[in-house]
Short mmCIF file of C-alpha atoms and ligand atoms in Angstrom, two decimals:
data_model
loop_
_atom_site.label_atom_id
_atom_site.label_comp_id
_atom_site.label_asym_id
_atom_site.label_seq_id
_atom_site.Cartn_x
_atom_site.Cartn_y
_atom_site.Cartn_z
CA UNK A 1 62.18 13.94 -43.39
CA UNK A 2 62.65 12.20 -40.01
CA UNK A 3 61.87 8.62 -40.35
CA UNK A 4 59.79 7.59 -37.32
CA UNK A 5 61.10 3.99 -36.89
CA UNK A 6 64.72 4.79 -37.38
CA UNK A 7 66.40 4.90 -33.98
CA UNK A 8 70.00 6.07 -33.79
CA UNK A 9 72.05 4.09 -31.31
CA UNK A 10 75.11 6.39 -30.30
CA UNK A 11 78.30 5.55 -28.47
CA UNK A 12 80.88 7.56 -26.85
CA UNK A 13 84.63 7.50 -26.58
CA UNK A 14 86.29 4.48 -25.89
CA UNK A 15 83.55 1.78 -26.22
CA UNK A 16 85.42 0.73 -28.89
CA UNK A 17 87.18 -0.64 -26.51
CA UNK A 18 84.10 -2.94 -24.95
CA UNK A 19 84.98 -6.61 -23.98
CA UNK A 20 89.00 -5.67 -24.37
CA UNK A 21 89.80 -4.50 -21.23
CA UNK A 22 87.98 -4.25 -17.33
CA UNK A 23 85.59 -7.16 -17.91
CA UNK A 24 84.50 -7.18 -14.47
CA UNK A 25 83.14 -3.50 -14.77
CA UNK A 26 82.03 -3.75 -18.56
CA UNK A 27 81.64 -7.65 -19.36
CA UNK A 28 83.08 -9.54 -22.22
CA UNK A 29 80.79 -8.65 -24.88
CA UNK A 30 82.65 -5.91 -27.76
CA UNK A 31 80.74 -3.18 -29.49
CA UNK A 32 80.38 -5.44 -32.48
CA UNK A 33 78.28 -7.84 -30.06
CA UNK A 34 76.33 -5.00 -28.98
CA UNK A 35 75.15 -4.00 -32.06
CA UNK A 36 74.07 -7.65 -33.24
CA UNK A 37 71.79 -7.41 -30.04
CA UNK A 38 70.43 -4.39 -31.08
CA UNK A 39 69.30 -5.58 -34.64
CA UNK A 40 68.25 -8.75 -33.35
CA UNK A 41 66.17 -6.84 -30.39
CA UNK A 42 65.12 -3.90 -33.12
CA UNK A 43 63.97 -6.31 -35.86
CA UNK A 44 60.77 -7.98 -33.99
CA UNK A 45 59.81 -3.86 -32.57
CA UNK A 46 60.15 -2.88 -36.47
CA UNK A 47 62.46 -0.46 -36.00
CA UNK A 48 65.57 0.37 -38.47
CA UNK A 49 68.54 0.95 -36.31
CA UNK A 50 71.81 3.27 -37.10
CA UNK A 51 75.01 2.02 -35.15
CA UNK A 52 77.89 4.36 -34.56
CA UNK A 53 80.80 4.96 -31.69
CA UNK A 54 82.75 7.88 -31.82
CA UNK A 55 85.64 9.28 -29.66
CA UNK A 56 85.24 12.89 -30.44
CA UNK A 57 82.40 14.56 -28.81
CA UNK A 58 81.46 17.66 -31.73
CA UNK A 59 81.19 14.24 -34.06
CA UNK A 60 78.50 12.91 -31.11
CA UNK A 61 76.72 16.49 -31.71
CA UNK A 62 76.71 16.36 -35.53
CA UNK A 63 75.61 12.61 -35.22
CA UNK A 64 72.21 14.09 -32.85
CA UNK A 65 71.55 17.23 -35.40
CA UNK A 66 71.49 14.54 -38.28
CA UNK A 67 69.20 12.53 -35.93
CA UNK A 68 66.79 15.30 -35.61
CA UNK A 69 66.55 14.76 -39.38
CA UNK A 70 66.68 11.41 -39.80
CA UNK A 71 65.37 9.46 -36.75
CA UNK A 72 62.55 8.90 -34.68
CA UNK A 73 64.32 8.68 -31.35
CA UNK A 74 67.79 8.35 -29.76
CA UNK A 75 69.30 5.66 -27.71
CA UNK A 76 72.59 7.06 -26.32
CA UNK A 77 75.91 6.02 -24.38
CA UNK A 78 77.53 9.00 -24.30
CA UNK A 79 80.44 7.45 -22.57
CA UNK A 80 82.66 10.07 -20.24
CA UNK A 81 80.89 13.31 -22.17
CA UNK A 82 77.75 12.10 -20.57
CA UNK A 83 79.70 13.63 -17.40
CA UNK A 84 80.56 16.58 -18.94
CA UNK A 85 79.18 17.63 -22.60
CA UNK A 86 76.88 21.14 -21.88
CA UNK A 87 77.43 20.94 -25.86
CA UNK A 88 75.91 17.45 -26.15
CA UNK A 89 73.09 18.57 -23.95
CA UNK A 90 72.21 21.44 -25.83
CA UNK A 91 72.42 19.33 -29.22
CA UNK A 92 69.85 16.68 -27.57
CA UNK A 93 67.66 19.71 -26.20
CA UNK A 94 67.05 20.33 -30.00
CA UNK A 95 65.91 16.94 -31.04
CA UNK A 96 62.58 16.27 -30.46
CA UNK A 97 61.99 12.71 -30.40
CA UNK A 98 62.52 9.99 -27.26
CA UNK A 99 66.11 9.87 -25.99
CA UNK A 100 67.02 6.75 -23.87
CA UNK A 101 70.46 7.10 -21.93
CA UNK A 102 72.27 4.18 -21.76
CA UNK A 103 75.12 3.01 -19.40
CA UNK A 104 76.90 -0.84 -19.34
CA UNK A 105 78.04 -0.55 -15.65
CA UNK A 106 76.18 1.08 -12.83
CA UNK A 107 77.81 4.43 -12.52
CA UNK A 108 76.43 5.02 -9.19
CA UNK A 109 78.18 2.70 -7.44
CA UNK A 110 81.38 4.28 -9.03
CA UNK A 111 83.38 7.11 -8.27
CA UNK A 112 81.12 10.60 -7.44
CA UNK A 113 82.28 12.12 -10.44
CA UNK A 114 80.18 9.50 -12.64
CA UNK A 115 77.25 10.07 -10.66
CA UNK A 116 75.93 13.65 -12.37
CA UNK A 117 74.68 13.10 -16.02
CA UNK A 118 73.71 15.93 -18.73
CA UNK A 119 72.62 13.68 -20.83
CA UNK A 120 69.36 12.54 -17.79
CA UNK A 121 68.82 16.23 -18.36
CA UNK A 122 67.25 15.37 -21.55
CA UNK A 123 66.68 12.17 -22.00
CA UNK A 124 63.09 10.41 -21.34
CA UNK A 125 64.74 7.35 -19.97
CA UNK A 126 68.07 5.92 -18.24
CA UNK A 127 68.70 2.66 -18.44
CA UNK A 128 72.49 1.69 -16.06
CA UNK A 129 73.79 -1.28 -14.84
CA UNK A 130 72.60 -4.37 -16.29
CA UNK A 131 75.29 -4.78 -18.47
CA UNK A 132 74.59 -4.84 -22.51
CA UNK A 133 71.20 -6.09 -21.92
CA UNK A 134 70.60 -2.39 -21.12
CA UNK A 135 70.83 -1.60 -24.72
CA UNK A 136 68.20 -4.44 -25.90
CA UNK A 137 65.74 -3.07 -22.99
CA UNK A 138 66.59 0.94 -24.45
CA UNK A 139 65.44 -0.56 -27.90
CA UNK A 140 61.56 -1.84 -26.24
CA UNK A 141 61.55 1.07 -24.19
CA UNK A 142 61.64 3.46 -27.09
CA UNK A 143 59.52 1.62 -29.50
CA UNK A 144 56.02 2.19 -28.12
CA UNK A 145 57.72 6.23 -27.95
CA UNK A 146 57.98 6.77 -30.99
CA UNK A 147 54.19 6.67 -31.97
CA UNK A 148 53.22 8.75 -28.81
CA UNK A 149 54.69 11.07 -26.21
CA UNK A 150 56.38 9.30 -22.67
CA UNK A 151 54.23 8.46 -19.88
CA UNK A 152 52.81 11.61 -17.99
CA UNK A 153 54.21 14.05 -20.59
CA UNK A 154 52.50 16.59 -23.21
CA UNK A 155 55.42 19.04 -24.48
CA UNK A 156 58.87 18.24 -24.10
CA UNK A 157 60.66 21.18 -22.08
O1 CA2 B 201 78.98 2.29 -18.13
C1 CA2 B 201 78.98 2.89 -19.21
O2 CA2 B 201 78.43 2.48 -20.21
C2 CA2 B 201 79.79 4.18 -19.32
O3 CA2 B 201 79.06 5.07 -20.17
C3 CA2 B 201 81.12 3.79 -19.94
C4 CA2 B 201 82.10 4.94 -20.02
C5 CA2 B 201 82.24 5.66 -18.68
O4 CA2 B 201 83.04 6.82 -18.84
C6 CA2 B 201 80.88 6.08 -18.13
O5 CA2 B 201 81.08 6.68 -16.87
C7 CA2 B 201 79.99 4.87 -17.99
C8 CA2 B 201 83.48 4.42 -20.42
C9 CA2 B 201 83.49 3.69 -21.72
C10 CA2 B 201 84.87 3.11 -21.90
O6 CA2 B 201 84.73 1.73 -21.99
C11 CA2 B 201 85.86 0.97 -21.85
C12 CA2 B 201 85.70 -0.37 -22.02
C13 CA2 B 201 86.76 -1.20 -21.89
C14 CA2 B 201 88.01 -0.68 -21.58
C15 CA2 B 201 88.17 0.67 -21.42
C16 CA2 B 201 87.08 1.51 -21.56
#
């Protein structure tokens, strides 16, 4: 049984890598920082949060089946499969709670191939370019989500 306050927080390949290397596109926080933002930002919403980084993308799809059991809603940096993953598209298509995509650095004021997500396909959300703080502002976003449906929607298609 999903549990409705539980909110996965997914990463990608090579944000293990956060606050190591190219600072001045993805700051100087690590992963490890990230997630103590997200359980100090998730505590006060009462949500439970789930942190995990992966760099293999069919481990990213088992991660959202097991959310579909276990969690109320999705907040998701895909990484580079957010550029290319029809699988992890399809695996998010079958979840049906909130799904906030999440990206550190601004991808549209990178190279073109950066600027198409499948992941936007899905999600009810995108939060890009303000750094690690876009994490902390997925977490608010999807709280008041998880009790009702977005803004303007019925059905999820
Ligand atoms: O801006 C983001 O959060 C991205 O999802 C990060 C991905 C990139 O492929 C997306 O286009 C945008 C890359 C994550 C790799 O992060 C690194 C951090 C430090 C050093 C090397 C990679």
């Amino acid at each position: 049984m999903a549990q409705a306050t539980t909110v996965f927080v997914l990463n990608g390949p090579n944000l293990n890598l956060l606050g190591t290397r190219e600072p001045g596109i993805y700051g100087r926080e690590t992963l490890a920082d990230v997630e103590t933002l997200c359980r100090k930002t998730a505590g006060p919403l009462g949500l439970r949060i789930d942190f995990r980084q992966t760099n293999h993308e069919g481990v990213l799809v088992d991660w959202v089946q097991e959310a579909a059991a276990q969690a109320g809603g999705i907040v998701l940096n895909a990484a580079a499969y957010t550029h290319t993953s029809v699988a992890l598209l399809d695996a998010l298509r079958a979840f049906d709670g909130p799904v906030i995509e999440v990206h550190v650095s601004n991808v549209y004021a990178r190279e073109p191939f950066r600027h198409h997500s499948y992941v936007s396909a899905r999600a009810d959300g995108v939060m890009c370019g303000v750094g690690v703080a876009g994490y902390a502002l997925a977490l608010e976003a999807i709280a008041p989500m998880l009790d009702a449906p977005p803004a303007g929607k019925t059905t999820r298609q």
